[in-house]
Structures are given as C-alpha cells and as structure tokens.
PDB file of C-alpha atoms in Angstrom:
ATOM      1  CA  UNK A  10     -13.857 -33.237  41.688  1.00 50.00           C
ATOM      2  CA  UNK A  11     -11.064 -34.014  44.043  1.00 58.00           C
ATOM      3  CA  UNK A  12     -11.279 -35.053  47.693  1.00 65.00           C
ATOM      4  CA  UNK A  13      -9.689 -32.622  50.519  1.00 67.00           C
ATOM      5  CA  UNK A  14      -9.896 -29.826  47.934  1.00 69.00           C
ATOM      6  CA  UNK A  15     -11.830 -26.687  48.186  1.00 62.00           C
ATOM      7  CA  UNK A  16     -12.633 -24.459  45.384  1.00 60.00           C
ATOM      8  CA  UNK A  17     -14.217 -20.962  44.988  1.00 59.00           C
ATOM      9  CA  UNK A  18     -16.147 -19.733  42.737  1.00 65.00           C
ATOM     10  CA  UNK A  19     -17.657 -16.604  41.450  1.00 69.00           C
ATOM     11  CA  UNK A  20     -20.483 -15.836  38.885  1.00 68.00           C
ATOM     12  CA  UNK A  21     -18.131 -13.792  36.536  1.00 68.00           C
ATOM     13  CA  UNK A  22     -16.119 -16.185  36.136  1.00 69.00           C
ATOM     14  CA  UNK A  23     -18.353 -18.295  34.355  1.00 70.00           C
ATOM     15  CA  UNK A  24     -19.162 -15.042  31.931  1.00 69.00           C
ATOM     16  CA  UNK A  25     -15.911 -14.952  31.564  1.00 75.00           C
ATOM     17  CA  UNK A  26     -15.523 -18.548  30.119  1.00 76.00           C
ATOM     18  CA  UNK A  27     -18.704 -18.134  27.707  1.00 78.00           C
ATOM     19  CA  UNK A  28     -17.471 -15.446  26.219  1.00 81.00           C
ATOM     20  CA  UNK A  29     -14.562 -16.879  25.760  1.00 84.00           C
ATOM     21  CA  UNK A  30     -15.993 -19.972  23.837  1.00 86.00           C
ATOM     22  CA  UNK A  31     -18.143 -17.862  21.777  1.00 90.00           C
ATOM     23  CA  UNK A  32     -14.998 -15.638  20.542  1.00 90.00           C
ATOM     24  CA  UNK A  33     -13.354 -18.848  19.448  1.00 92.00           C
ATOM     25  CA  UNK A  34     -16.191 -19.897  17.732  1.00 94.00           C
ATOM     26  CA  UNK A  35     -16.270 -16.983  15.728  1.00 95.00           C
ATOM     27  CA  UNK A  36     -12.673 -16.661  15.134  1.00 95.00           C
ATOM     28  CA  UNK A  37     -12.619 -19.907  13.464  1.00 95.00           C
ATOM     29  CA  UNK A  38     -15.941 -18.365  11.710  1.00 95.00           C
ATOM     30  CA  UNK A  39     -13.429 -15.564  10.852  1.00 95.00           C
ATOM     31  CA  UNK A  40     -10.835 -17.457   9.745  1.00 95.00           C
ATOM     32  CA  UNK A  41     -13.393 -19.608   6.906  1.00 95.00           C
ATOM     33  CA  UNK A  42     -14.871 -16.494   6.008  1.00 94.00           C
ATOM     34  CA  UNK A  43     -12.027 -14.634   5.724  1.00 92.00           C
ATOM     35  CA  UNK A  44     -13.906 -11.655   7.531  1.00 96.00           C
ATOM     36  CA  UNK A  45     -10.003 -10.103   8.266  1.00 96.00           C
ATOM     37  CA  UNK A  46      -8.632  -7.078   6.576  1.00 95.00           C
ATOM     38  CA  UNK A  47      -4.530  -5.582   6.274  1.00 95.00           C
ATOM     39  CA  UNK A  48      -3.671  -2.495   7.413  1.00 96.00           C
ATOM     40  CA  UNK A  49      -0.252  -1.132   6.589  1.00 96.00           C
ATOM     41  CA  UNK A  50       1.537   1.232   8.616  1.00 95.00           C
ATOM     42  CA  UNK A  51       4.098   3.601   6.791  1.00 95.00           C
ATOM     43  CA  UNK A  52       7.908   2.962   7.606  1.00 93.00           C
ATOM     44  CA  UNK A  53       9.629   6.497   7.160  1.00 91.00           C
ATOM     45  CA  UNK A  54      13.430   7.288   7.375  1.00 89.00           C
ATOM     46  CA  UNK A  55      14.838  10.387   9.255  1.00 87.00           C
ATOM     47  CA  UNK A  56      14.024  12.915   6.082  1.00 91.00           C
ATOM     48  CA  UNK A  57      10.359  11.159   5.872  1.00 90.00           C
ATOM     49  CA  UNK A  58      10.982   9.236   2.647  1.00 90.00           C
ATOM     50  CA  UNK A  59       8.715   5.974   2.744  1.00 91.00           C
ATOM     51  CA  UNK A  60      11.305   2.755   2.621  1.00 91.00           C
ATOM     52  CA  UNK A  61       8.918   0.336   4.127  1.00 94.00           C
ATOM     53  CA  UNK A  62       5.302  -0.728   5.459  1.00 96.00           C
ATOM     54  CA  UNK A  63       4.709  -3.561   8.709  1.00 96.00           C
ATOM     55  CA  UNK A  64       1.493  -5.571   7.932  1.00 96.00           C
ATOM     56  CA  UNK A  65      -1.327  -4.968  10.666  1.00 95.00           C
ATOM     57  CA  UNK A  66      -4.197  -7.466  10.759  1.00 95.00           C
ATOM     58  CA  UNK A  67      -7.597  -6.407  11.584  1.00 95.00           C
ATOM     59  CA  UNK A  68     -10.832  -8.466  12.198  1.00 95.00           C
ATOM     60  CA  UNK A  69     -13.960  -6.511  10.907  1.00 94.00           C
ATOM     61  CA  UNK A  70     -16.976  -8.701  12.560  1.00 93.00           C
ATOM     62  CA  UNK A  71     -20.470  -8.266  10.711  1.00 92.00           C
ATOM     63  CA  UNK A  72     -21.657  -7.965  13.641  1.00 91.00           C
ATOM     64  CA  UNK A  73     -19.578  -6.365  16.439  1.00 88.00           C
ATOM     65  CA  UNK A  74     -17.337  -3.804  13.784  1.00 92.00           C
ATOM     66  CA  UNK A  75     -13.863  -3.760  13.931  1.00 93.00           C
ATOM     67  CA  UNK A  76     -12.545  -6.682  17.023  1.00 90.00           C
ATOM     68  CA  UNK A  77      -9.262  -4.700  18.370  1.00 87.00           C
ATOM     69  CA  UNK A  78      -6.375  -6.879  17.684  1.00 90.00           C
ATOM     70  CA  UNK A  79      -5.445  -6.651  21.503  1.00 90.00           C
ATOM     71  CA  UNK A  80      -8.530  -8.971  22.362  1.00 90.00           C
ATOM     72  CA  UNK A  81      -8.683 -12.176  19.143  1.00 93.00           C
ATOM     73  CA  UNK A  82      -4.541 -11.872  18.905  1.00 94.00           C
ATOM     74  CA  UNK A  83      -3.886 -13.669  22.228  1.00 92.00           C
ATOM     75  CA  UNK A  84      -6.989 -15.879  21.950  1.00 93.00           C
ATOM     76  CA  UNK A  85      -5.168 -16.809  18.555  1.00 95.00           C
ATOM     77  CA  UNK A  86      -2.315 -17.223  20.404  1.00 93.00           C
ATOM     78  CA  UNK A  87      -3.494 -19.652  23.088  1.00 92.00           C
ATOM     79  CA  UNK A  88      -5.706 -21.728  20.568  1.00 93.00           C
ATOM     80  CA  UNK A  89      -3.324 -22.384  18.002  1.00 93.00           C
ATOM     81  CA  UNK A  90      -5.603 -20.394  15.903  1.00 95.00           C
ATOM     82  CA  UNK A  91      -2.406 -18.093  15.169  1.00 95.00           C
ATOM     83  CA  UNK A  92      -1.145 -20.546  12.743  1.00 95.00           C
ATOM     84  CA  UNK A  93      -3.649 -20.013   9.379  1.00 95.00           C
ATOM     85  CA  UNK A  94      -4.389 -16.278  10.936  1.00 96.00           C
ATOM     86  CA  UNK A  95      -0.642 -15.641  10.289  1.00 96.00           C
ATOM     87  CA  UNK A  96      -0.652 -17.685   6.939  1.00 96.00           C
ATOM     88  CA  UNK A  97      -3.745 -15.171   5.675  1.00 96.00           C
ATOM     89  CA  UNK A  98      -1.282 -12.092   5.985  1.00 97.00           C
ATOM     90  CA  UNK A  99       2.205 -13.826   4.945  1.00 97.00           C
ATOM     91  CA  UNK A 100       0.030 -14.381   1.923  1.00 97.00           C
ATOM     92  CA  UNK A 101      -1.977 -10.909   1.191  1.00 97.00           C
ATOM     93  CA  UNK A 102       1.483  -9.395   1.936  1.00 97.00           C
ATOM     94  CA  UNK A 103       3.031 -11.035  -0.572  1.00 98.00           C
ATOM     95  CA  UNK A 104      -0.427  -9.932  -3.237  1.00 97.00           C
ATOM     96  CA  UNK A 105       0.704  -6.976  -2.111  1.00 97.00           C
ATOM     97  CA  UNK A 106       4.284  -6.738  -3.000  1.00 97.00           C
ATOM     98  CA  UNK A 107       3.367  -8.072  -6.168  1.00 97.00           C
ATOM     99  CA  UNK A 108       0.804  -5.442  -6.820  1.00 96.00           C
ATOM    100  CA  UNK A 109       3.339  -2.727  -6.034  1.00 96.00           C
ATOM    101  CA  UNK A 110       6.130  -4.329  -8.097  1.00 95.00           C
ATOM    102  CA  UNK A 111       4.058  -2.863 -11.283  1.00 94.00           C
ATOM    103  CA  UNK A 112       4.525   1.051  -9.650  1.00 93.00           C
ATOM    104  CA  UNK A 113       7.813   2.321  -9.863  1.00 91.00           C
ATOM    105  CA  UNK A 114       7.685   4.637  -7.043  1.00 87.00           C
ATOM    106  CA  UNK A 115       6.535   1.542  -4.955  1.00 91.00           C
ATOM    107  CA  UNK A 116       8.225  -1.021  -6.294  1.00 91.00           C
ATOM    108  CA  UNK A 117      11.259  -0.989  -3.743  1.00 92.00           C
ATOM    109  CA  UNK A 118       8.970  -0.523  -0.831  1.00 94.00           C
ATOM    110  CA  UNK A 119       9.525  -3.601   1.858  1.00 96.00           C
ATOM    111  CA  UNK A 120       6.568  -5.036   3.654  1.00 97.00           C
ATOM    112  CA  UNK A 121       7.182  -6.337   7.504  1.00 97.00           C
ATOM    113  CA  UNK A 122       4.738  -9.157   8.373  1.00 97.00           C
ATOM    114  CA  UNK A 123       4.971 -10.351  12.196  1.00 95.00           C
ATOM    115  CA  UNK A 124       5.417 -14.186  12.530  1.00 96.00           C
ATOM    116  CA  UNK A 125       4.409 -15.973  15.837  1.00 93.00           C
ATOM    117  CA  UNK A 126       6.193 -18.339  17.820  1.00 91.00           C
ATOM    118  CA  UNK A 127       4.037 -21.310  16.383  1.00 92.00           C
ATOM    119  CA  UNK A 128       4.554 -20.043  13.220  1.00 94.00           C
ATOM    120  CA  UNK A 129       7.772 -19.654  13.016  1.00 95.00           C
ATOM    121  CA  UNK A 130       8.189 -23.404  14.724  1.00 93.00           C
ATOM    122  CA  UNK A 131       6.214 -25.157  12.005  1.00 93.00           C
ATOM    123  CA  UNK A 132       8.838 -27.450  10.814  1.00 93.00           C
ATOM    124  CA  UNK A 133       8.202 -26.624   6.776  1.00 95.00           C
ATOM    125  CA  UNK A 134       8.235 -22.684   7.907  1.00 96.00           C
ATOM    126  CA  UNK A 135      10.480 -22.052   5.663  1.00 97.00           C
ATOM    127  CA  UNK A 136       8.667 -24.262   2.496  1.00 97.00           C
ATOM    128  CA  UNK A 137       5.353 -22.468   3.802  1.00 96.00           C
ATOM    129  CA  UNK A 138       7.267 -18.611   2.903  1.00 97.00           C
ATOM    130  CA  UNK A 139       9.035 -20.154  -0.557  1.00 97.00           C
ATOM    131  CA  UNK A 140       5.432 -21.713  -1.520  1.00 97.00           C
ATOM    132  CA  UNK A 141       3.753 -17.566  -1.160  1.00 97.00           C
ATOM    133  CA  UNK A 142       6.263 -16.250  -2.682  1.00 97.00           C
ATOM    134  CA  UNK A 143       6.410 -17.987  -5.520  1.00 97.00           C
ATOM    135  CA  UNK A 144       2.370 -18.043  -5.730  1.00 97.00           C
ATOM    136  CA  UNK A 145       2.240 -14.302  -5.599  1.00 97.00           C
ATOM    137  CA  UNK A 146       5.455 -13.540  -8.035  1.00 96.00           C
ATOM    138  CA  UNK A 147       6.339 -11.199  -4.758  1.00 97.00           C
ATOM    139  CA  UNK A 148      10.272 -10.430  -5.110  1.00 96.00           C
ATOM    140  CA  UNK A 149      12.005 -12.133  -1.722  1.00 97.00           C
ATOM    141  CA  UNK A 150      14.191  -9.076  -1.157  1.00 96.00           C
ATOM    142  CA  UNK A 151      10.797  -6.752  -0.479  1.00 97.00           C
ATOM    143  CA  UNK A 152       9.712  -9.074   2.375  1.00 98.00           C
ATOM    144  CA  UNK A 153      10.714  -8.817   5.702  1.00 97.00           C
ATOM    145  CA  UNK A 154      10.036 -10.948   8.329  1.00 97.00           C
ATOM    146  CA  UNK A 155       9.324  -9.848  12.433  1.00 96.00           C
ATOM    147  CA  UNK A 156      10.527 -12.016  15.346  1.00 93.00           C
ATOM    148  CA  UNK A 157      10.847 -11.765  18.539  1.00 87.00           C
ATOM    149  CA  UNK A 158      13.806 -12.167  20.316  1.00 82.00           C
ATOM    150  CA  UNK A 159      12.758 -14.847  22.849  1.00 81.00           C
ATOM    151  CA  UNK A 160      11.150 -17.199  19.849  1.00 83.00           C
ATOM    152  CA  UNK A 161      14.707 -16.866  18.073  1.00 82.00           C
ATOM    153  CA  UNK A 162      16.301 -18.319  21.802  1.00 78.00           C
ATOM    154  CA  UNK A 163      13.719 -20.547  22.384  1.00 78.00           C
ATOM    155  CA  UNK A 164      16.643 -22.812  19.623  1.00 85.00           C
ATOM    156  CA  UNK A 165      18.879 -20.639  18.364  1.00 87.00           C
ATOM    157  CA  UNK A 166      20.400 -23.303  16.085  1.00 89.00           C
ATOM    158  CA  UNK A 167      17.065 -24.091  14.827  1.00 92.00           C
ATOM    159  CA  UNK A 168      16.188 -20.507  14.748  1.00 91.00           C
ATOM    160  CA  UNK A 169      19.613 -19.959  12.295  1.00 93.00           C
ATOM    161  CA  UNK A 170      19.178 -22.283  10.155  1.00 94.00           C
ATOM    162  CA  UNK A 171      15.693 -21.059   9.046  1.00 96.00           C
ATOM    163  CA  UNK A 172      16.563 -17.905   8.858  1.00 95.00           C
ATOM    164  CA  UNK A 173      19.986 -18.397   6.575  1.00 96.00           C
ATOM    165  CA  UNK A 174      17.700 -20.806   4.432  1.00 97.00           C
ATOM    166  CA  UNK A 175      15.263 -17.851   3.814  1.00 97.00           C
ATOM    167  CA  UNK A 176      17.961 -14.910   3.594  1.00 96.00           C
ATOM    168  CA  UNK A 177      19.639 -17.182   0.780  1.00 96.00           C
ATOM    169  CA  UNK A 178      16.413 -16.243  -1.230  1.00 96.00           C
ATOM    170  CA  UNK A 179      16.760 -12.528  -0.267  1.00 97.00           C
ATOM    171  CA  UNK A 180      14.276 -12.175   2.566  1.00 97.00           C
ATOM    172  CA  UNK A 181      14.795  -9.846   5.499  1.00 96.00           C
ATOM    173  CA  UNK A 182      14.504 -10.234   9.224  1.00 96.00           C
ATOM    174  CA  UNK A 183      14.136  -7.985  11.999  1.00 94.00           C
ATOM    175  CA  UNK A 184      14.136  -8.468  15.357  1.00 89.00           C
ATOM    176  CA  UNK A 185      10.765  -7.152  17.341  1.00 86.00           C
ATOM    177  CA  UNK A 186      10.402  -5.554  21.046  1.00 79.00           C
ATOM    178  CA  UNK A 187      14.651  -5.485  21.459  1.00 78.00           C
ATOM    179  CA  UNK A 188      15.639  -4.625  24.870  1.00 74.00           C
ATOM    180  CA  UNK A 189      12.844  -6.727  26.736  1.00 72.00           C
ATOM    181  CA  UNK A 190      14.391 -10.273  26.276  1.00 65.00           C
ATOM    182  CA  UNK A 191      18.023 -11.197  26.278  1.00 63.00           C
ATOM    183  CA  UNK A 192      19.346  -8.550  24.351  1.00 61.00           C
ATOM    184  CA  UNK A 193      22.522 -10.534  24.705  1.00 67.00           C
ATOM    185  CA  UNK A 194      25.561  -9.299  22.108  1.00 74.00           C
ATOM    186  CA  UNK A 195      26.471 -13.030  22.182  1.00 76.00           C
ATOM    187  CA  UNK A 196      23.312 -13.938  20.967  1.00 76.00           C
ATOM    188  CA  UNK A 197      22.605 -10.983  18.480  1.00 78.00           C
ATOM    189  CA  UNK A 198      26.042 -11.552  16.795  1.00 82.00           C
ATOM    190  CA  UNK A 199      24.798 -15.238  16.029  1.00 84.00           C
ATOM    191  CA  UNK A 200      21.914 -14.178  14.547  1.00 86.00           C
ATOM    192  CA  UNK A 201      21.601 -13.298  10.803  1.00 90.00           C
ATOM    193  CA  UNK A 202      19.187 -10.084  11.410  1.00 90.00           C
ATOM    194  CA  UNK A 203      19.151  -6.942   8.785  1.00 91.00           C
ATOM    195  CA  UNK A 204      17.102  -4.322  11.230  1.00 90.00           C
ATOM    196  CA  UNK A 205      16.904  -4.059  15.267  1.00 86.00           C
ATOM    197  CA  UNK A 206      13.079  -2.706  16.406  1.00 86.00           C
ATOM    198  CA  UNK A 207      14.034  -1.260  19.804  1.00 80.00           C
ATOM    199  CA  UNK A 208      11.010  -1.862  22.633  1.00 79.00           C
ATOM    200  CA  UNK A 209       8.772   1.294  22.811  1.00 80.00           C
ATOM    201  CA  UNK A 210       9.173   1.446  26.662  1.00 76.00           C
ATOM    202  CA  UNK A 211      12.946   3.009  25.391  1.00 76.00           C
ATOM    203  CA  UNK A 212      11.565   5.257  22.597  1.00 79.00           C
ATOM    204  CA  UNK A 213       8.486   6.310  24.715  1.00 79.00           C
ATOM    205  CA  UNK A 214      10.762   8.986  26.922  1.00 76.00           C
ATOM    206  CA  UNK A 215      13.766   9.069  24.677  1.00 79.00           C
ATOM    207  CA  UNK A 216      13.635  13.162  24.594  1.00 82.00           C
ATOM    208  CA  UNK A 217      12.808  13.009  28.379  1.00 83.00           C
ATOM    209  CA  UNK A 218      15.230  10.228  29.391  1.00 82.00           C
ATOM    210  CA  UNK A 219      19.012  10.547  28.980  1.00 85.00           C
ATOM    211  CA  UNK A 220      19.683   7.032  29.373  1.00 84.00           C
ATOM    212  CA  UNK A 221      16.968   5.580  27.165  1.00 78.00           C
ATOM    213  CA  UNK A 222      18.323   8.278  24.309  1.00 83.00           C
ATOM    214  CA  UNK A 223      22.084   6.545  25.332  1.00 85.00           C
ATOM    215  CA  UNK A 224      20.910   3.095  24.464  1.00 78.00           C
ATOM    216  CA  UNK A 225      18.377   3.781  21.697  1.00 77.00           C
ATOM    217  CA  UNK A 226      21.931   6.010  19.890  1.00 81.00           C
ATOM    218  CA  UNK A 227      24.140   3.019  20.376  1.00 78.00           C
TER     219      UNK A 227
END
C-alpha cells in the first residue's frame, strides 16, 4: 500500500490471476510428468517432395485435453518455464532423427526445432545441443535450429559466435518471422543463416498483393 495512491479494482481481475497460478502449477506438473507430445509439420519443396519437418509441441492435459500452444507458450515464456520445455523437444527431436536415420527414404529429412530467447541465452547453449546430439546418435547436419531475428540482435557477436560453434558440427539455422524485426542486409550478411522463414503477414496475400509477392520473390 502506498500513500497518495489510488487503485482500482475489478472482480475479474482477480480470476484472472488464479487462473493464472493454477496454469503454472500445472505446467511445472507438465513438465515432471512429461504430459507433452511432438507434432511435426511436413516441409515440402515447390514439386511437393518432403525435405524437412519443424517440431510443434503440444500439451495433452489429463484433464482439460489438448492445452493450445497459444495459451502455456507465453506463460512458459514469462516464467522461465521455457527453458526445460524447450530442452524436452531439442531432445525428442534429436530421438527422432535418430529413429529416421535407420529409413532410407527418411534418413535425409531435417527436423526444425524453435529455440527461445532464454534458451538460446543460456551460456552452455551450445554444450546443451552437442550433449543431445551425441546422446541420441542424431547426425548434426539433419538438425536445424529456429531463431528469431530480434534474439539474434539482442548481441549479435554473442549471437555469432554460437551459431559458427554449432554450424562447425553441421547444424542448420534459420531465421523465424523475417520481415517483422530489423530485416537489416547489414545485419543478415553478418549472420551465418542457411534458410530465411519470411513473416506470414507477407505470404498471407502474396497472390492478392503485388508488393508482398515483390518482396517474398527477392
């Protein structure tokens, strides 16, 4: 309580907050219980031929089904929670990879996995992606990593350095939601990136939109 203050509040709000608490509680519940499940979402080139799969995480909650990504992802997020969440599908990617390895006509297909900005900040990062692949027997070349442009700026130096550490081992990188950030050519040329993922705001209209086509082409 502060003197000279006034402060308004409404029922809903504290709903709002309980709810709140109880989905971290059983996030963390989640999390011990590894009650998650991967999705992967086919990767097709411009004659339909599979090349490559991005990781989606899903929550199935015994009790409330299948928790949208849209609502535990930014609670992850804010709680730090993000951290071992993104650690479970770094490493049932990589069981992955290493499952298809024995299937010739999957074999060369690359798996995407997202990384967060806390993630990707840990200062062993790059120890944490050596220590699953070498756990799961996963070939480096088949995984590809997702970032976001603004966590690559937040230190590009930083940001390099990772990244060359991990492409000297074969990994991939591709840069998420391009167009929204920066999207500076002084930047981009700095950065050691194998695939551009251009922001679906461009794509959505791209047979409608001259301009978006324009800049999607180039």
């Amino acid at each position: 309580y502060k003197r000279q203050t006034v402060h308004f509040f409404r029922p809903e709000m504290q709903g709002e907050a309980e709810r709140r608490v109880c989905l971290e509680k059983e996030l963390r519940q989640a999390i011990a219980a590894e009650q998650f499940m991967l999705y992967l979402q086919p990767q097709v080139d411009n004659d339909g031929v599979l090349f490559g799969a991005e990781a989606l995480i899903r929550w199935q909650h015994p009790e409330r089904g299948m928790v949208p990504p849209g609502l535990f992802i930014p609670l992850a997020e804010e709680t730090g929670l993000i951290q071992p969440i993104g650690q479970w599908v770094l490493a049932h990617a990589c069981r992955q990879l290493r499952i298809w390895a024995e299937h010739p006509a999957a074999r060369d297909v690359c798996i995407a996995v997202n990384i967060s900005a806390r993630q990707f900040h840990q200062p062993d990062f790059v120890d944490q992606v050596k220590r699953e692949l070498e756990a799961s027997g996963a070939r480096a070349s088949q995984l590809e990593l997702e970032v976001t442009e603004s966590l690559l700026l937040d230190d590009i130096d930083s940001a390099v350095r990772k990244m060359d550490a991990l492409r000297d081992l074969g990994v991939r990188f591709s840069v998420d939601d391009f167009g929204t950030g920066y999207s500076s050519l002084a930047y981009l040329k700095r950065l050691p990136v194998d695939q551009l993922k251009i922001d679906q705001s461009f794509v959505r209209n791209v047979h409608h939109d001259s301009r978006n086509a324009a800049i999607v082409r180039t």
